[in-house]
Amino acid sequence: MLLESRGWNVLGPATTVKEAFLILDTELPVAALLDVTLKDGAVTIVAEELRARNVPFVVASAYSRPEIIGGDVLIGAPNVGKPTEERRLLTALEQLIAS
């Protein structure tokens, strides 16, 4: 609701890798917000697919180094933390699409 109230079109949420791929099969997002751990495992394969499709992403994780759980594909991705502070999230997403 926060992102939609700020003008973002939200395609999810996807709580599993399968749900994430169903979304990617129908629409290509401008940017993505990823949790490191989904119900059916790490977000690694989703992040790899986003990278392959040139879709930038932000990670929302309580881990200080989310790549330890989610793999090298998460190295360098902005981490807005968890719980996520509104301003930090919006700034990170805006920076992604501006670059």
Short mmCIF file of N, CA, C and O in Angstrom, two decimals:
data_model
loop_
_atom_site.label_atom_id
_atom_site.label_comp_id
_atom_site.label_asym_id
_atom_site.label_seq_id
_atom_site.Cartn_x
_atom_site.Cartn_y
_atom_site.Cartn_z
N MET A 1 0.82 -1.19 0.00
CA MET A 1 0.00 0.00 0.00
C MET A 1 0.87 1.26 0.00
O MET A 1 0.51 2.24 -0.63
N LEU A 2 1.98 1.20 0.72
CA LEU A 2 2.89 2.35 0.77
C LEU A 2 3.38 2.69 -0.64
O LEU A 2 3.30 3.85 -1.06
N LEU A 3 3.86 1.71 -1.37
CA LEU A 3 4.40 1.98 -2.70
C LEU A 3 3.30 2.45 -3.65
O LEU A 3 3.51 3.37 -4.43
N GLU A 4 2.15 1.83 -3.58
CA GLU A 4 1.04 2.25 -4.45
C GLU A 4 0.60 3.67 -4.13
O GLU A 4 0.28 4.44 -5.04
N SER A 5 0.61 4.04 -2.86
CA SER A 5 0.21 5.40 -2.50
C SER A 5 1.20 6.43 -3.01
O SER A 5 0.88 7.61 -3.12
N ARG A 6 2.40 5.99 -3.34
CA ARG A 6 3.44 6.88 -3.87
C ARG A 6 3.55 6.78 -5.39
O ARG A 6 4.50 7.24 -5.99
N GLY A 7 2.57 6.12 -6.03
CA GLY A 7 2.52 6.07 -7.49
C GLY A 7 3.17 4.86 -8.13
O GLY A 7 3.21 4.76 -9.36
N TRP A 8 3.67 3.93 -7.34
CA TRP A 8 4.28 2.72 -7.90
C TRP A 8 3.20 1.71 -8.25
O TRP A 8 2.21 1.58 -7.54
N ASN A 9 3.39 0.97 -9.31
CA ASN A 9 2.52 -0.14 -9.68
C ASN A 9 3.14 -1.41 -9.13
O ASN A 9 4.22 -1.81 -9.56
N VAL A 10 2.50 -2.02 -8.17
CA VAL A 10 3.05 -3.20 -7.50
C VAL A 10 2.52 -4.46 -8.18
O VAL A 10 1.31 -4.63 -8.33
N LEU A 11 3.43 -5.34 -8.58
CA LEU A 11 3.05 -6.57 -9.28
C LEU A 11 2.87 -7.75 -8.33
O LEU A 11 2.31 -8.76 -8.73
N GLY A 12 3.33 -7.67 -7.13
CA GLY A 12 3.25 -8.79 -6.18
C GLY A 12 2.26 -8.50 -5.09
O GLY A 12 1.33 -7.73 -5.31
N PRO A 13 2.50 -9.09 -3.96
CA PRO A 13 3.73 -9.77 -3.59
C PRO A 13 3.78 -11.21 -4.10
O PRO A 13 2.75 -11.82 -4.39
N ALA A 14 4.98 -11.71 -4.19
CA ALA A 14 5.23 -13.11 -4.49
C ALA A 14 5.90 -13.70 -3.26
O ALA A 14 6.98 -13.26 -2.87
N THR A 15 5.27 -14.67 -2.65
CA THR A 15 5.82 -15.25 -1.43
C THR A 15 6.66 -16.49 -1.69
O THR A 15 7.28 -17.01 -0.78
N THR A 16 6.65 -16.96 -2.94
CA THR A 16 7.44 -18.13 -3.32
C THR A 16 8.18 -17.84 -4.63
O THR A 16 7.83 -16.91 -5.36
N VAL A 17 9.18 -18.64 -4.90
CA VAL A 17 9.90 -18.53 -6.17
C VAL A 17 8.94 -18.77 -7.32
O VAL A 17 8.96 -18.03 -8.31
N LYS A 18 8.08 -19.76 -7.19
CA LYS A 18 7.10 -20.06 -8.24
C LYS A 18 6.21 -18.85 -8.54
O LYS A 18 5.99 -18.51 -9.70
N GLU A 19 5.71 -18.20 -7.51
CA GLU A 19 4.87 -17.01 -7.71
C GLU A 19 5.65 -15.90 -8.39
O GLU A 19 5.12 -15.20 -9.26
N ALA A 20 6.91 -15.73 -8.02
CA ALA A 20 7.74 -14.69 -8.64
C ALA A 20 7.91 -14.95 -10.12
O ALA A 20 7.79 -14.03 -10.95
N PHE A 21 8.14 -16.21 -10.49
CA PHE A 21 8.30 -16.53 -11.91
C PHE A 21 6.99 -16.40 -12.68
O PHE A 21 6.99 -16.04 -13.85
N LEU A 22 5.87 -16.67 -12.03
CA LEU A 22 4.57 -16.45 -12.69
C LEU A 22 4.39 -14.97 -13.02
O LEU A 22 3.89 -14.63 -14.09
N ILE A 23 4.80 -14.11 -12.13
CA ILE A 23 4.73 -12.66 -12.39
C ILE A 23 5.66 -12.30 -13.54
O ILE A 23 5.27 -11.58 -14.47
N LEU A 24 6.89 -12.80 -13.51
CA LEU A 24 7.86 -12.48 -14.56
C LEU A 24 7.45 -13.03 -15.92
O LEU A 24 7.87 -12.51 -16.94
N ASP A 25 6.63 -14.07 -15.91
CA ASP A 25 6.13 -14.62 -17.18
C ASP A 25 5.11 -13.71 -17.84
O ASP A 25 4.90 -13.79 -19.05
N THR A 26 4.48 -12.83 -17.04
CA THR A 26 3.43 -11.97 -17.60
C THR A 26 3.83 -10.51 -17.71
O THR A 26 3.33 -9.81 -18.58
N GLU A 27 4.72 -10.04 -16.83
CA GLU A 27 5.13 -8.64 -16.84
C GLU A 27 6.59 -8.51 -16.44
O GLU A 27 7.08 -9.28 -15.62
N LEU A 28 7.23 -7.51 -17.01
CA LEU A 28 8.61 -7.21 -16.64
C LEU A 28 8.62 -5.94 -15.80
O LEU A 28 8.26 -4.87 -16.28
N PRO A 29 9.01 -6.06 -14.54
CA PRO A 29 9.00 -4.87 -13.68
C PRO A 29 10.12 -3.89 -14.04
O PRO A 29 11.13 -4.27 -14.63
N VAL A 30 9.92 -2.65 -13.67
CA VAL A 30 10.95 -1.62 -13.82
C VAL A 30 12.04 -1.83 -12.78
O VAL A 30 13.22 -1.62 -13.04
N ALA A 31 11.63 -2.27 -11.61
CA ALA A 31 12.54 -2.55 -10.50
C ALA A 31 11.84 -3.58 -9.60
O ALA A 31 10.63 -3.77 -9.71
N ALA A 32 12.62 -4.21 -8.74
CA ALA A 32 12.04 -5.22 -7.85
C ALA A 32 12.55 -5.02 -6.42
O ALA A 32 13.66 -4.54 -6.21
N LEU A 33 11.70 -5.40 -5.49
CA LEU A 33 12.04 -5.40 -4.07
C LEU A 33 12.02 -6.85 -3.63
O LEU A 33 10.98 -7.52 -3.74
N LEU A 34 13.16 -7.36 -3.18
CA LEU A 34 13.29 -8.77 -2.85
C LEU A 34 13.55 -9.01 -1.38
O LEU A 34 14.35 -8.30 -0.77
N ASP A 35 12.90 -10.04 -0.84
CA ASP A 35 13.25 -10.57 0.47
C ASP A 35 14.23 -11.71 0.19
O ASP A 35 14.09 -12.42 -0.81
N VAL A 36 15.19 -11.92 1.03
CA VAL A 36 16.20 -12.94 0.79
C VAL A 36 15.62 -14.34 0.87
O VAL A 36 15.98 -15.21 0.09
N THR A 37 14.69 -14.55 1.79
CA THR A 37 14.13 -15.87 2.00
C THR A 37 12.64 -15.87 1.67
O THR A 37 11.87 -15.10 2.26
N LEU A 38 12.26 -16.72 0.72
CA LEU A 38 10.85 -16.89 0.38
C LEU A 38 10.36 -18.18 1.03
O LEU A 38 11.15 -18.94 1.60
N LYS A 39 9.06 -18.45 0.94
CA LYS A 39 8.50 -19.63 1.59
C LYS A 39 9.13 -20.93 1.11
O LYS A 39 9.20 -21.89 1.87
N ASP A 40 9.56 -20.96 -0.15
CA ASP A 40 10.11 -22.19 -0.70
C ASP A 40 11.62 -22.13 -0.94
O ASP A 40 12.17 -22.92 -1.68
N GLY A 41 12.29 -21.19 -0.30
CA GLY A 41 13.75 -21.15 -0.41
C GLY A 41 14.29 -19.75 -0.62
O GLY A 41 13.56 -18.76 -0.57
N ALA A 42 15.57 -19.69 -0.89
CA ALA A 42 16.25 -18.41 -1.10
C ALA A 42 15.79 -17.78 -2.42
O ALA A 42 15.40 -18.46 -3.35
N VAL A 43 15.87 -16.48 -2.49
CA VAL A 43 15.44 -15.70 -3.64
C VAL A 43 16.48 -15.73 -4.78
O VAL A 43 16.27 -15.13 -5.82
N THR A 44 17.54 -16.45 -4.61
CA THR A 44 18.67 -16.47 -5.54
C THR A 44 18.27 -16.61 -7.00
O THR A 44 18.67 -15.80 -7.84
N ILE A 45 17.49 -17.61 -7.32
CA ILE A 45 17.14 -17.86 -8.73
C ILE A 45 16.30 -16.72 -9.31
O ILE A 45 16.41 -16.38 -10.48
N VAL A 46 15.49 -16.10 -8.47
CA VAL A 46 14.69 -14.95 -8.92
C VAL A 46 15.62 -13.77 -9.21
O VAL A 46 15.50 -13.11 -10.24
N ALA A 47 16.55 -13.52 -8.30
CA ALA A 47 17.51 -12.43 -8.50
C ALA A 47 18.35 -12.67 -9.76
O ALA A 47 18.62 -11.74 -10.52
N GLU A 48 18.75 -13.91 -9.99
CA GLU A 48 19.52 -14.23 -11.20
C GLU A 48 18.70 -13.95 -12.46
O GLU A 48 19.22 -13.42 -13.44
N GLU A 49 17.43 -14.29 -12.43
CA GLU A 49 16.56 -14.04 -13.59
C GLU A 49 16.35 -12.54 -13.80
O GLU A 49 16.35 -12.05 -14.93
N LEU A 50 16.18 -11.81 -12.72
CA LEU A 50 16.06 -10.35 -12.83
C LEU A 50 17.32 -9.75 -13.44
O LEU A 50 17.24 -8.89 -14.33
N ARG A 51 18.48 -10.19 -12.99
CA ARG A 51 19.74 -9.70 -13.55
C ARG A 51 19.83 -10.02 -15.04
O ARG A 51 20.23 -9.20 -15.85
N ALA A 52 19.43 -11.24 -15.41
CA ALA A 52 19.48 -11.65 -16.82
C ALA A 52 18.57 -10.78 -17.68
O ALA A 52 18.84 -10.56 -18.86
N ARG A 53 17.50 -10.29 -17.08
CA ARG A 53 16.55 -9.44 -17.80
C ARG A 53 16.82 -7.95 -17.59
O ARG A 53 16.01 -7.10 -17.96
N ASN A 54 17.94 -7.64 -16.96
CA ASN A 54 18.33 -6.24 -16.69
C ASN A 54 17.33 -5.47 -15.85
O ASN A 54 17.09 -4.28 -16.07
N VAL A 55 16.73 -6.16 -14.89
CA VAL A 55 15.81 -5.51 -13.96
C VAL A 55 16.57 -5.27 -12.65
O VAL A 55 16.99 -6.22 -12.00
N PRO A 56 16.76 -4.00 -12.27
CA PRO A 56 17.47 -3.73 -11.02
C PRO A 56 16.60 -4.09 -9.81
O PRO A 56 15.36 -4.09 -9.91
N PHE A 57 17.25 -4.41 -8.71
CA PHE A 57 16.48 -4.76 -7.52
C PHE A 57 17.14 -4.26 -6.25
O PHE A 57 18.33 -4.01 -6.19
N VAL A 58 16.28 -4.12 -5.25
CA VAL A 58 16.66 -3.74 -3.89
C VAL A 58 16.33 -4.95 -3.01
O VAL A 58 15.35 -5.65 -3.25
N VAL A 59 17.13 -5.17 -2.00
CA VAL A 59 16.90 -6.24 -1.05
C VAL A 59 16.38 -5.62 0.25
O VAL A 59 16.89 -4.60 0.70
N ALA A 60 15.37 -6.26 0.82
CA ALA A 60 14.88 -5.87 2.15
C ALA A 60 15.21 -7.03 3.08
O ALA A 60 14.53 -8.05 3.09
N SER A 61 16.30 -6.88 3.82
CA SER A 61 16.78 -7.99 4.63
C SER A 61 17.30 -7.50 5.97
O SER A 61 17.93 -6.45 6.06
N ALA A 62 17.07 -8.31 6.99
CA ALA A 62 17.64 -8.04 8.30
C ALA A 62 19.10 -8.47 8.36
O ALA A 62 19.83 -8.07 9.26
N TYR A 63 19.53 -9.28 7.39
CA TYR A 63 20.92 -9.71 7.33
C TYR A 63 21.80 -8.55 6.88
O TYR A 63 21.48 -7.87 5.90
N SER A 64 22.91 -8.35 7.54
CA SER A 64 23.83 -7.29 7.12
C SER A 64 24.52 -7.65 5.82
O SER A 64 24.92 -6.77 5.06
N ARG A 65 24.66 -8.93 5.53
CA ARG A 65 25.24 -9.41 4.28
C ARG A 65 24.30 -10.44 3.67
O ARG A 65 24.52 -11.65 3.80
N PRO A 66 23.25 -9.99 3.00
CA PRO A 66 22.25 -10.92 2.46
C PRO A 66 22.81 -11.92 1.46
O PRO A 66 22.24 -12.99 1.26
N GLU A 67 23.95 -11.60 0.85
CA GLU A 67 24.54 -12.53 -0.12
C GLU A 67 24.99 -13.84 0.52
O GLU A 67 25.12 -14.86 -0.16
N ILE A 68 25.20 -13.85 1.84
CA ILE A 68 25.56 -15.09 2.52
C ILE A 68 24.42 -16.09 2.43
O ILE A 68 24.65 -17.29 2.26
N ILE A 69 23.20 -15.62 2.48
CA ILE A 69 22.02 -16.49 2.38
C ILE A 69 21.56 -16.62 0.92
O ILE A 69 21.26 -17.70 0.45
N GLY A 70 21.53 -15.49 0.20
CA GLY A 70 20.95 -15.46 -1.13
C GLY A 70 21.93 -15.61 -2.28
O GLY A 70 21.52 -15.62 -3.44
N GLY A 71 23.20 -15.72 -2.00
CA GLY A 71 24.18 -15.94 -3.05
C GLY A 71 24.82 -14.67 -3.59
O GLY A 71 24.38 -13.56 -3.31
N ASP A 72 25.84 -14.88 -4.41
CA ASP A 72 26.64 -13.78 -4.94
C ASP A 72 25.83 -12.79 -5.78
O ASP A 72 26.24 -11.64 -5.92
N VAL A 73 24.72 -13.22 -6.34
CA VAL A 73 23.91 -12.33 -7.16
C VAL A 73 23.41 -11.12 -6.36
O VAL A 73 23.09 -10.08 -6.93
N LEU A 74 23.39 -11.24 -5.05
CA LEU A 74 22.94 -10.14 -4.20
C LEU A 74 24.05 -9.18 -3.80
O LEU A 74 23.78 -8.12 -3.23
N ILE A 75 25.29 -9.52 -4.12
CA ILE A 75 26.42 -8.63 -3.78
C ILE A 75 26.22 -7.30 -4.49
O ILE A 75 25.99 -7.24 -5.69
N GLY A 76 26.30 -6.23 -3.73
CA GLY A 76 26.18 -4.90 -4.30
C GLY A 76 24.76 -4.37 -4.42
O GLY A 76 24.56 -3.19 -4.70
N ALA A 77 23.78 -5.24 -4.23
CA ALA A 77 22.39 -4.77 -4.28
C ALA A 77 22.11 -3.93 -3.04
O ALA A 77 22.52 -4.30 -1.93
N PRO A 78 21.43 -2.79 -3.21
CA PRO A 78 21.09 -2.00 -2.03
C PRO A 78 20.24 -2.81 -1.06
O PRO A 78 19.33 -3.53 -1.48
N ASN A 79 20.56 -2.72 0.22
CA ASN A 79 19.79 -3.41 1.25
C ASN A 79 19.12 -2.35 2.12
O ASN A 79 19.80 -1.61 2.83
N VAL A 80 17.79 -2.29 2.06
CA VAL A 80 17.05 -1.28 2.82
C VAL A 80 16.70 -1.74 4.21
O VAL A 80 16.05 -1.02 4.96
N GLY A 81 17.16 -2.92 4.58
CA GLY A 81 16.95 -3.42 5.93
C GLY A 81 15.55 -3.96 6.17
O GLY A 81 14.67 -3.88 5.32
N LYS A 82 15.39 -4.51 7.35
CA LYS A 82 14.11 -5.05 7.77
C LYS A 82 14.03 -4.95 9.27
O LYS A 82 14.92 -5.46 9.95
N PRO A 83 13.06 -4.30 9.84
CA PRO A 83 11.98 -3.61 9.13
C PRO A 83 12.54 -2.45 8.29
O PRO A 83 13.59 -1.88 8.62
N THR A 84 11.84 -2.14 7.24
CA THR A 84 12.28 -1.14 6.29
C THR A 84 11.69 0.22 6.61
O THR A 84 10.49 0.35 6.78
N GLU A 85 12.55 1.21 6.68
CA GLU A 85 12.11 2.58 6.91
C GLU A 85 11.62 3.15 5.57
O GLU A 85 12.27 3.01 4.54
N GLU A 86 10.46 3.77 5.60
CA GLU A 86 9.78 4.25 4.40
C GLU A 86 10.68 5.11 3.50
O GLU A 86 10.81 4.85 2.30
N ARG A 87 11.29 6.10 4.05
CA ARG A 87 12.13 7.01 3.26
C ARG A 87 13.30 6.28 2.61
O ARG A 87 13.64 6.50 1.46
N ARG A 88 13.91 5.38 3.36
CA ARG A 88 15.04 4.61 2.84
C ARG A 88 14.62 3.75 1.65
O ARG A 88 15.33 3.67 0.65
N LEU A 89 13.48 3.11 1.75
CA LEU A 89 12.96 2.27 0.67
C LEU A 89 12.67 3.10 -0.57
O LEU A 89 13.11 2.76 -1.68
N LEU A 90 11.94 4.18 -0.42
CA LEU A 90 11.58 5.01 -1.56
C LEU A 90 12.82 5.62 -2.23
O LEU A 90 12.91 5.63 -3.46
N THR A 91 13.77 6.04 -1.44
CA THR A 91 15.01 6.59 -1.99
C THR A 91 15.77 5.53 -2.78
O THR A 91 16.24 5.80 -3.90
N ALA A 92 15.88 4.34 -2.24
CA ALA A 92 16.61 3.27 -2.93
C ALA A 92 15.94 2.91 -4.26
O ALA A 92 16.61 2.75 -5.28
N LEU A 93 14.62 2.81 -4.26
CA LEU A 93 13.91 2.47 -5.51
C LEU A 93 14.04 3.58 -6.54
O LEU A 93 14.26 3.34 -7.72
N GLU A 94 13.92 4.82 -6.09
CA GLU A 94 14.05 5.95 -7.01
C GLU A 94 15.45 6.01 -7.61
O GLU A 94 15.62 6.31 -8.80
N GLN A 95 16.46 5.72 -6.82
CA GLN A 95 17.84 5.71 -7.32
C GLN A 95 18.05 4.60 -8.35
O GLN A 95 18.77 4.78 -9.33
N LEU A 96 17.40 3.46 -8.13
CA LEU A 96 17.52 2.36 -9.08
C LEU A 96 17.00 2.73 -10.46
O LEU A 96 17.65 2.46 -11.47
N ILE A 97 15.84 3.33 -10.50
CA ILE A 97 15.25 3.62 -11.81
C ILE A 97 15.87 4.86 -12.45
O ILE A 97 15.76 5.03 -13.66
N ALA A 98 16.55 5.68 -11.65
CA ALA A 98 17.20 6.87 -12.21
C ALA A 98 18.54 6.53 -12.86
O ALA A 98 19.02 7.27 -13.69
N SER A 99 19.11 5.39 -12.45
CA SER A 99 20.44 5.05 -12.99
C SER A 99 20.40 4.22 -14.25
O SER A 99 19.43 3.82 -14.74
#
